[in-house]
CSV table of C-alpha atoms in Angstrom, one decimal:
chain,number,residue,atom,x,y,z
A,1,UNK,CA,33.7,158.5,219.0
A,2,UNK,CA,30.6,159.6,217.1
A,3,UNK,CA,28.6,156.8,215.9
A,4,UNK,CA,27.3,156.7,212.2
A,5,UNK,CA,23.6,156.5,212.3
A,6,UNK,CA,21.7,154.0,210.1
A,7,UNK,CA,18.6,156.2,209.9
A,8,UNK,CA,18.2,159.6,208.1
A,9,UNK,CA,16.7,162.7,209.9
A,10,UNK,CA,13.2,161.4,209.1
A,11,UNK,CA,13.7,158.0,210.8
A,12,UNK,CA,13.7,156.0,207.5
A,13,UNK,CA,16.0,153.3,206.7
A,14,UNK,CA,19.1,154.6,204.9
A,15,UNK,CA,19.2,151.5,202.7
A,16,UNK,CA,15.6,152.3,201.6
A,17,UNK,CA,16.6,155.9,201.0
A,18,UNK,CA,19.5,154.7,198.8
A,19,UNK,CA,17.2,152.5,196.8
A,20,UNK,CA,14.5,155.0,196.3
A,21,UNK,CA,17.1,157.8,195.3
A,22,UNK,CA,18.7,155.3,192.8
A,23,UNK,CA,15.3,155.1,191.1
A,24,UNK,CA,15.2,158.8,190.9
A,25,UNK,CA,18.3,158.9,188.8
A,26,UNK,CA,21.1,159.5,191.3
A,27,UNK,CA,24.1,157.1,191.5
A,28,UNK,CA,24.8,155.2,194.6
A,29,UNK,CA,27.9,157.1,195.4
A,30,UNK,CA,26.0,160.4,195.0
A,31,UNK,CA,23.5,159.2,197.6
A,32,UNK,CA,26.1,158.0,200.1
A,33,UNK,CA,27.9,161.4,199.6
A,34,UNK,CA,24.7,163.3,200.3
A,35,UNK,CA,23.9,161.5,203.4
A,36,UNK,CA,27.4,161.9,204.9
A,37,UNK,CA,27.4,165.6,203.6
A,38,UNK,CA,24.0,166.2,205.6
A,39,UNK,CA,25.3,164.4,208.7
A,40,UNK,CA,28.3,166.9,208.6
A,41,UNK,CA,25.9,169.9,208.2
A,42,UNK,CA,23.8,168.7,211.1
A,43,UNK,CA,26.9,168.2,213.2
A,44,UNK,CA,25.9,164.5,213.7
A,45,UNK,CA,29.4,163.6,212.5
A,46,UNK,CA,31.8,165.3,214.8
A,47,UNK,CA,35.4,166.4,213.7
A,48,UNK,CA,37.7,163.5,214.0
A,49,UNK,CA,35.1,160.7,213.5
A,50,UNK,CA,36.6,157.8,211.7
A,51,UNK,CA,34.7,156.9,208.5
A,52,UNK,CA,35.2,153.1,208.2
A,53,UNK,CA,34.5,152.0,204.7
A,54,UNK,CA,33.2,148.6,205.7
A,55,UNK,CA,30.8,150.0,208.2
A,56,UNK,CA,29.5,152.6,205.8
A,57,UNK,CA,29.0,150.0,203.2
A,58,UNK,CA,27.0,147.9,205.5
A,59,UNK,CA,24.9,150.8,206.7
A,60,UNK,CA,24.1,152.0,203.3
A,61,UNK,CA,23.9,148.6,201.5
A,62,UNK,CA,26.6,149.3,198.9
A,63,UNK,CA,30.1,148.1,198.2
A,64,UNK,CA,33.2,149.6,199.6
A,65,UNK,CA,34.1,150.9,196.1
A,66,UNK,CA,30.9,153.0,196.2
A,67,UNK,CA,31.7,154.3,199.7
A,68,UNK,CA,35.4,155.1,198.5
A,69,UNK,CA,34.0,157.3,195.7
A,70,UNK,CA,31.8,159.2,198.1
A,71,UNK,CA,34.7,159.7,200.5
A,72,UNK,CA,36.9,160.9,197.7
A,73,UNK,CA,34.5,163.5,196.7
A,74,UNK,CA,34.2,164.7,200.3
A,75,UNK,CA,38.1,164.6,200.5
A,76,UNK,CA,38.3,166.9,197.4
A,77,UNK,CA,35.9,169.2,199.3
A,78,UNK,CA,38.3,169.0,202.3
A,79,UNK,CA,35.6,168.1,204.8
A,80,UNK,CA,37.1,164.6,205.1
A,81,UNK,CA,40.8,163.8,205.5
A,82,UNK,CA,41.8,160.6,203.4
A,83,UNK,CA,44.9,159.1,205.2
A,84,UNK,CA,46.8,156.5,203.3
A,85,UNK,CA,46.7,153.2,205.0
A,86,UNK,CA,44.8,154.7,207.9
A,87,UNK,CA,41.3,155.4,206.4
A,88,UNK,CA,39.3,158.3,206.3
A,89,UNK,CA,38.2,160.8,209.2
A,90,UNK,CA,36.1,163.9,209.4
A,91,UNK,CA,38.4,166.8,209.1
A,92,UNK,CA,39.5,168.8,212.1
A,93,UNK,CA,40.4,172.2,211.1
A,94,UNK,CA,43.2,173.9,213.0
A,95,UNK,CA,42.6,177.5,214.3
A,96,UNK,CA,44.7,178.9,211.5
A,97,UNK,CA,42.8,176.7,208.9
A,98,UNK,CA,39.5,177.8,210.5
A,99,UNK,CA,40.6,181.6,210.1
A,100,UNK,CA,41.4,181.0,206.4
A,101,UNK,CA,38.2,179.2,205.8
A,102,UNK,CA,36.1,182.0,207.4
A,103,UNK,CA,37.9,184.5,205.3
A,104,UNK,CA,37.3,182.5,202.1
A,105,UNK,CA,33.7,182.2,203.1
A,106,UNK,CA,33.4,186.1,203.3
A,107,UNK,CA,34.8,186.4,199.8
A,108,UNK,CA,32.7,183.8,198.2
A,109,UNK,CA,29.5,185.1,200.0
A,110,UNK,CA,30.1,188.7,198.8
A,111,UNK,CA,30.3,187.5,195.2
A,112,UNK,CA,27.2,185.3,195.6
A,113,UNK,CA,25.2,187.9,197.1
A,114,UNK,CA,26.0,190.4,194.3
A,115,UNK,CA,25.0,187.8,191.6
A,116,UNK,CA,21.9,186.8,193.3
A,117,UNK,CA,20.6,190.4,193.5
A,118,UNK,CA,21.3,190.7,189.7
A,119,UNK,CA,20.0,187.3,188.7
A,120,UNK,CA,17.4,185.8,191.1
A,121,UNK,CA,13.8,185.5,190.2
A,122,UNK,CA,11.2,186.7,192.7
A,123,UNK,CA,9.7,183.2,192.6
A,124,UNK,CA,13.2,181.6,193.7
A,125,UNK,CA,13.4,184.1,196.6
A,126,UNK,CA,9.8,183.4,197.7
A,127,UNK,CA,10.5,179.6,197.6
A,128,UNK,CA,13.7,180.1,199.7
A,129,UNK,CA,11.6,181.9,202.3
A,130,UNK,CA,9.9,178.6,202.8
A,131,UNK,CA,13.1,176.9,203.6
A,132,UNK,CA,13.8,179.6,206.2
A,133,UNK,CA,10.4,179.0,207.7
A,134,UNK,CA,11.4,175.4,208.1
A,135,UNK,CA,14.7,176.4,209.6
A,136,UNK,CA,13.0,178.6,212.1
A,137,UNK,CA,10.5,175.8,213.0
A,138,UNK,CA,13.4,173.4,213.6
A,139,UNK,CA,15.2,175.8,216.1
A,140,UNK,CA,11.8,176.6,217.8
A,141,UNK,CA,11.3,172.9,218.6
A,142,UNK,CA,14.8,172.3,219.6
A,143,UNK,CA,15.9,170.4,216.6
A,144,UNK,CA,19.2,172.1,216.5
A,145,UNK,CA,20.9,169.7,214.1
A,146,UNK,CA,18.3,170.0,211.4
A,147,UNK,CA,18.3,173.9,211.9
A,148,UNK,CA,21.9,174.1,211.3
A,149,UNK,CA,21.6,171.8,208.2
A,150,UNK,CA,18.8,174.0,206.8
A,151,UNK,CA,20.9,177.2,207.7
A,152,UNK,CA,23.7,175.7,205.5
A,153,UNK,CA,21.2,174.7,202.8
A,154,UNK,CA,20.0,178.3,202.6
A,155,UNK,CA,23.5,179.4,201.7
A,156,UNK,CA,23.9,176.6,199.1
A,157,UNK,CA,20.6,177.5,197.5
A,158,UNK,CA,21.6,181.2,197.3
A,159,UNK,CA,24.8,180.0,195.4
A,160,UNK,CA,22.5,178.1,193.1
A,161,UNK,CA,20.5,181.1,192.4
A,162,UNK,CA,23.7,183.1,191.7
A,163,UNK,CA,23.9,180.9,188.5
A,164,UNK,CA,27.7,180.4,188.7
A,165,UNK,CA,28.7,176.7,189.0
A,166,UNK,CA,32.3,177.4,190.2
A,167,UNK,CA,31.1,179.6,193.1
A,168,UNK,CA,28.5,176.8,194.1
A,169,UNK,CA,31.4,174.2,194.2
A,170,UNK,CA,33.4,176.4,196.4
A,171,UNK,CA,30.4,177.2,198.6
A,172,UNK,CA,29.6,173.5,199.1
A,173,UNK,CA,33.0,173.0,200.5
A,174,UNK,CA,33.1,176.1,202.7
A,175,UNK,CA,29.6,175.7,204.2
A,176,UNK,CA,30.4,172.0,205.3
A,177,UNK,CA,33.9,173.2,206.6
A,178,UNK,CA,32.3,176.0,208.6
A,179,UNK,CA,30.0,173.5,210.1
A,180,UNK,CA,33.0,171.6,211.4
A,181,UNK,CA,34.4,174.9,212.6
A,182,UNK,CA,31.3,175.6,214.5
A,183,UNK,CA,31.3,172.1,216.1
A,184,UNK,CA,34.9,172.6,217.2
A,185,UNK,CA,35.2,176.2,218.1
A,186,UNK,CA,31.8,177.9,218.9
A,187,UNK,CA,31.6,179.2,222.3
A,188,UNK,CA,29.0,180.9,224.6
A,189,UNK,CA,25.3,180.8,223.9
A,190,UNK,CA,24.0,178.1,221.6
A,191,UNK,CA,20.9,180.4,220.6
A,192,UNK,CA,20.6,181.1,216.8
A,193,UNK,CA,19.0,184.1,215.1
A,194,UNK,CA,20.1,183.0,211.6
A,195,UNK,CA,16.6,182.7,210.3
A,196,UNK,CA,15.9,186.4,211.2
A,197,UNK,CA,19.0,187.4,209.3
A,198,UNK,CA,18.2,185.2,206.4
A,199,UNK,CA,14.6,186.8,206.2
A,200,UNK,CA,16.1,190.3,206.2
A,201,UNK,CA,18.6,189.3,203.5
A,202,UNK,CA,15.9,187.9,201.3
A,203,UNK,CA,13.8,191.1,201.6
A,204,UNK,CA,16.8,193.1,200.4
A,205,UNK,CA,17.3,190.8,197.4
A,206,UNK,CA,13.6,191.2,196.4
A,207,UNK,CA,14.0,195.0,196.7
A,208,UNK,CA,17.2,194.6,194.3
A,209,UNK,CA,19.0,196.7,197.0
A,210,UNK,CA,22.6,195.4,196.5
A,211,UNK,CA,24.3,197.7,199.1
A,212,UNK,CA,21.8,196.6,201.8
A,213,UNK,CA,22.1,193.0,200.9
A,214,UNK,CA,25.9,193.1,201.1
A,215,UNK,CA,25.7,194.9,204.5
A,216,UNK,CA,23.2,192.3,205.8
A,217,UNK,CA,25.5,189.4,204.6
A,218,UNK,CA,28.5,191.0,206.2
A,219,UNK,CA,26.6,191.4,209.5
A,220,UNK,CA,25.5,187.8,209.3
A,221,UNK,CA,28.9,186.3,208.8
A,222,UNK,CA,30.2,188.7,211.6
A,223,UNK,CA,27.6,187.1,213.8
A,224,UNK,CA,28.8,183.6,212.9
A,225,UNK,CA,32.4,184.5,213.4
A,226,UNK,CA,31.9,186.3,216.7
A,227,UNK,CA,30.6,183.1,218.3
A,228,UNK,CA,33.9,181.2,217.4
A,229,UNK,CA,36.9,181.0,219.7
A,230,UNK,CA,39.7,181.3,217.3
A,231,UNK,CA,42.4,182.9,219.5
A,232,UNK,CA,45.5,181.0,220.4
A,233,UNK,CA,44.6,180.3,223.9
A,234,UNK,CA,43.6,176.6,223.6
A,235,UNK,CA,43.5,174.0,226.2
A,236,UNK,CA,46.7,171.7,226.4
A,237,UNK,CA,47.9,168.6,227.9
A,238,UNK,CA,51.3,170.1,228.7
A,239,UNK,CA,51.4,170.3,232.4
A,240,UNK,CA,54.4,172.8,232.4
A,241,UNK,CA,52.5,175.1,230.0
A,242,UNK,CA,49.2,174.8,232.1
A,243,UNK,CA,50.9,175.7,235.3
A,244,UNK,CA,53.5,178.2,234.0
A,245,UNK,CA,51.7,181.2,235.3
A,246,UNK,CA,51.2,179.7,238.7
A,247,UNK,CA,54.8,178.8,239.1
A,248,UNK,CA,56.1,182.1,237.9
A,249,UNK,CA,53.8,183.8,240.3
A,250,UNK,CA,55.4,182.2,243.2
């Protein structure tokens, strides 16, 4: 079972991070939520990981009530399953659920891209390019987890630039759910070219070229989906099913 780290990606004490963020105006449950959300984006929390309220409370230095509020929000976003009398676990999307999530992501990303081309300021796009440079640096030095998190953050910032709060809310849920899907179902090479595609998309947005931006986003999502194994040929612990072809071939 995946262990819940007591340090953030910078190696600082999580409890210190909670205290500092509290001074910055965030509530304790918002801070705990953000740490768990980032851990899911970075795939440090694997699908099926049990999220024990008492352990999380000790890690973050907060009460179980605070932890429960954070988990409730994550449950609303469908990245955590809240099981009555059994506690919370990181969600494990089924293949059919994964297909539905990917489809929903395509619909939302299309709407976001159209709005960003219409509404984004050049300064916002330039600032987002700096995030992509950080994403590239993480992958180049082998920090895949941080690179994946920044890749997700790229799409969340695009949603913010679209200036449509409901879409941003949908996107937060979909991006984190997609991270879980990638952790479960990604196959083949672990190489990533997301940053190249992100740069191309930002250039199209700066040019206010909506057809090109939509085409590039579609290609980007195709690339993500093509690396997922979402067919029905999954492994099984049913011995009869596993050896059916061998027996019938006798």
